[in-house]
Short mmCIF file of C-alpha atoms in Angstrom, two decimals:
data_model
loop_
_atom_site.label_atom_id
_atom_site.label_comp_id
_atom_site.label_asym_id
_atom_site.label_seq_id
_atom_site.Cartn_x
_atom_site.Cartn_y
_atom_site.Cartn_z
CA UNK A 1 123.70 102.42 105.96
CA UNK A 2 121.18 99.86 105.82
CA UNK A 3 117.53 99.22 106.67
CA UNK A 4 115.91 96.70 107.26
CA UNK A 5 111.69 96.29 108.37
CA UNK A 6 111.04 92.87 110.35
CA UNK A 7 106.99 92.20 110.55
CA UNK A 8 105.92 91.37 114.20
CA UNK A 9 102.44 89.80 114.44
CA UNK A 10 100.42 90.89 116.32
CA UNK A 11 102.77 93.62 117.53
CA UNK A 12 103.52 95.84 114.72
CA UNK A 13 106.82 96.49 112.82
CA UNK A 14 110.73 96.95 113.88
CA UNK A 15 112.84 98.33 111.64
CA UNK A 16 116.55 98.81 111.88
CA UNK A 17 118.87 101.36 111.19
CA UNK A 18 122.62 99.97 110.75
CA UNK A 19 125.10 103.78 110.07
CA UNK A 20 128.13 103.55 107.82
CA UNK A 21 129.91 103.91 111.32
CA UNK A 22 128.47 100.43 112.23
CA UNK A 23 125.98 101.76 115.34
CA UNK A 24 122.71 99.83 115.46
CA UNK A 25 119.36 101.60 116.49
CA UNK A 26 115.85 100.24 116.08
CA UNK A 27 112.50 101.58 116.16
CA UNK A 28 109.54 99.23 117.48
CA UNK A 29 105.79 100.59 115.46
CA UNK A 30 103.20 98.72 118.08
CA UNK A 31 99.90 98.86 116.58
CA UNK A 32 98.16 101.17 118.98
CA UNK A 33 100.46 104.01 117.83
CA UNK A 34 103.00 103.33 120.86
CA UNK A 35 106.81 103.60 119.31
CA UNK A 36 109.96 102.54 120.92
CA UNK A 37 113.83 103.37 120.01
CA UNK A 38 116.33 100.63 120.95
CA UNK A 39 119.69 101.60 121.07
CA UNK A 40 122.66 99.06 121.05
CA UNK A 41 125.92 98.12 121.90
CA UNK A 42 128.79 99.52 118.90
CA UNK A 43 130.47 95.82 120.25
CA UNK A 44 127.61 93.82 120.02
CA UNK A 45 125.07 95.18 117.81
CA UNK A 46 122.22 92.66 119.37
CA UNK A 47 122.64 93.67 122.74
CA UNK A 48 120.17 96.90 123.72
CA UNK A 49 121.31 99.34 125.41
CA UNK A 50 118.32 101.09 126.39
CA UNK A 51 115.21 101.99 125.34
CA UNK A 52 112.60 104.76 125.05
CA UNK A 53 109.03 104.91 125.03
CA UNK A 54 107.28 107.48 122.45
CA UNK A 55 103.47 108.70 122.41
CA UNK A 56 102.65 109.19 119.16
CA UNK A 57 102.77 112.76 119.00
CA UNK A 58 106.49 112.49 120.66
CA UNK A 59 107.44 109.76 117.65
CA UNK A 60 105.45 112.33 115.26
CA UNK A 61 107.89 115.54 116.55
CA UNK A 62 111.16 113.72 116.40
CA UNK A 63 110.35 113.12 113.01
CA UNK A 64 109.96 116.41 112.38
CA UNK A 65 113.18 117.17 113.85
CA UNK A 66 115.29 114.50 111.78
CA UNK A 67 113.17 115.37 108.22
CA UNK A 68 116.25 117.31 106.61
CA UNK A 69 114.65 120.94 106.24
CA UNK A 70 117.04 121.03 102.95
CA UNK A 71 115.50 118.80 100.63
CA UNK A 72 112.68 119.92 98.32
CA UNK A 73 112.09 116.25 98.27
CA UNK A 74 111.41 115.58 101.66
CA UNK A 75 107.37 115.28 102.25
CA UNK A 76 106.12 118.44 104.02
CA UNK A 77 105.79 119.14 107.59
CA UNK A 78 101.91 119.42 108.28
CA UNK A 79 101.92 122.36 110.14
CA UNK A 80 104.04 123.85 106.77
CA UNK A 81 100.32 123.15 105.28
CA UNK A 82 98.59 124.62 108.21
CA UNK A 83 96.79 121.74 108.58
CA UNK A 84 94.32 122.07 111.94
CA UNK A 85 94.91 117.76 112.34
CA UNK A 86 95.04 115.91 115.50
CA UNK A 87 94.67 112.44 116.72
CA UNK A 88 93.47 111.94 119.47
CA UNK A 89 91.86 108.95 121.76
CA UNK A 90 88.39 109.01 123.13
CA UNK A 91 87.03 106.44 125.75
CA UNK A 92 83.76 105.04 125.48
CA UNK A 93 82.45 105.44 129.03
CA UNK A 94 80.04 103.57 131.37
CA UNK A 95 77.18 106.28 130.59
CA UNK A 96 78.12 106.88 127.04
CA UNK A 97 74.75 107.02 125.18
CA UNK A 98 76.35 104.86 122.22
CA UNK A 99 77.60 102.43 124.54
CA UNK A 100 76.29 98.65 122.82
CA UNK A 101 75.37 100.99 119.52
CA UNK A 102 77.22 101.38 116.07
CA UNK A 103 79.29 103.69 114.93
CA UNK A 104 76.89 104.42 112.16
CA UNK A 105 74.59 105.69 114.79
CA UNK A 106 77.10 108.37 116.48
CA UNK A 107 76.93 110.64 113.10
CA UNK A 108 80.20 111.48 114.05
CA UNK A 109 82.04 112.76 110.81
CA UNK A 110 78.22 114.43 110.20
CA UNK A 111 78.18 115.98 113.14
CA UNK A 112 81.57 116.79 114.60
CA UNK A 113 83.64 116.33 110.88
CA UNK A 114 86.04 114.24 112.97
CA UNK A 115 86.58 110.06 111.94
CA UNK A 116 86.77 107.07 114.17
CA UNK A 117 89.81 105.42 112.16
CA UNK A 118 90.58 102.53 114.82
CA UNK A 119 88.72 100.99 117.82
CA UNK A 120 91.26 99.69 120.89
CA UNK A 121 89.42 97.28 122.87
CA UNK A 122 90.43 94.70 125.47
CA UNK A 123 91.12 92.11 123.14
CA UNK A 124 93.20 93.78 120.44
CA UNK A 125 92.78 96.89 118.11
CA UNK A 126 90.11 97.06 114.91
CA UNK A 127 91.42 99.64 112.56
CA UNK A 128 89.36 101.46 109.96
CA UNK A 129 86.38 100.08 111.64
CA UNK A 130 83.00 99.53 109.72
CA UNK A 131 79.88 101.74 109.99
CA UNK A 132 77.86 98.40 111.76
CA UNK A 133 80.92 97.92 114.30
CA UNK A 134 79.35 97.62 118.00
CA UNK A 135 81.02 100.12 120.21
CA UNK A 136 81.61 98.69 124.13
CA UNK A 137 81.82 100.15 127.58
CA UNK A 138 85.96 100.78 127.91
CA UNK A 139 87.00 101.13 123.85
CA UNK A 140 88.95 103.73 122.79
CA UNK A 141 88.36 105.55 119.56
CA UNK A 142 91.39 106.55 117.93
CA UNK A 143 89.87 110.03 116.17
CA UNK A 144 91.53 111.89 113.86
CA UNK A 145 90.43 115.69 112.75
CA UNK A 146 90.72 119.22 113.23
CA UNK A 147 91.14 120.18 117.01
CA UNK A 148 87.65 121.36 117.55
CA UNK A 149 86.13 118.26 115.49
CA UNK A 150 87.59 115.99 118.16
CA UNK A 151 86.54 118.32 121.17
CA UNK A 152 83.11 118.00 119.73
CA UNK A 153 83.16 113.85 119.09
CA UNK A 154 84.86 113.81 123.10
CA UNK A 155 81.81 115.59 124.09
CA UNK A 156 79.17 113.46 121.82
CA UNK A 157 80.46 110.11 123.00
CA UNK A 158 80.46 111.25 126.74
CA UNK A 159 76.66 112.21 126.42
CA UNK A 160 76.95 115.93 125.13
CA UNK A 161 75.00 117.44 122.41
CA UNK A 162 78.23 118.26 120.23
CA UNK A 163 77.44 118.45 116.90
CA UNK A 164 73.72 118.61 116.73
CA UNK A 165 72.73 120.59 113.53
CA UNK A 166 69.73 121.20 112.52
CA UNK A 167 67.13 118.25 111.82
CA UNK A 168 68.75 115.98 114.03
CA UNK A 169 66.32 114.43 116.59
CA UNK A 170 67.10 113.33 120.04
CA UNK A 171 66.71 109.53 119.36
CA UNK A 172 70.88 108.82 119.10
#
């Protein structure tokens, strides 16, 4: 078997799987989360057969599924922690209150416990984005905490009142 993990800029990262039996598959990371398996021709292993589109919670399960339950060594399957984690994307909408404001000014890990750990915008992703980063009309926030936390930051950037505790005024 080998591996090998080819940079793409701007893109993301292919890697590809050679077996002992000499069969050829490749996974495309994009950026955004998107994942794609390429499968290819046992004659000519540069010639793709087909390929297929993953979300990111597909990619995530068949991971899962090929993690050999046998080894001690293998890292853990997070619902074997009962972890409560998701990921999920949030649209900054037309009458989002925080539309042309930070990220700073959303409290959002304060008030909802969720993060913002990547902005997709028009013009290309910003991961781990910085308190002072301008949110737009049209981004997607790539959140990432328990189910409920990103229910609540959904609701905050739409124009709810998720997550308000107490002492929080109604300037955001």
């Amino acid at each position: 078997m080998t591996l090998r993990r080819t940079p793409l800029p701007g893109v993301g990262t292919q890697y590809d799987l050679s077996t002992r039996e000499g069969r050829h598959l490749s996974v495309v990371a994009h950026q955004d989360g998107r994942r794609f398996l390429g499968f290819y021709r046992p004659d000519d292993p540069d010639a793709c057969q087909a390929t297929v589109p993953l979300e990111p919670a597909e990619a995530a399960a068949l991971a899962g599924l090929l993690r050999d339950e046998d080894d001690p060594g293998a890292p853990a399957h997070p619902s074997e922690l009962e972890l409560d984690l998701v990921s999920e994307r949030v649209q900054v909408g037309q009458r989002s209150p925080f539309r042309g404001r930070t990220i700073a000014d959303t409290l959002a890990r304060r008030r909802t416990g969720a993060s913002v750990v990547a902005v997709l915008r028009r013009t290309g992703a910003v991961p781990s984005p910085r308190p002072d980063f301008r949110l737009e009309a049209g981004d997607v926030l790539l959140a990432v905490g328990t189910s409920e936390g990103v229910r609540l930051l959904t609701e905050l950037i739409s124009g709810g009142d998720a997550g308000r505790g107490p002492g929080d005024d109604d300037q955001d």
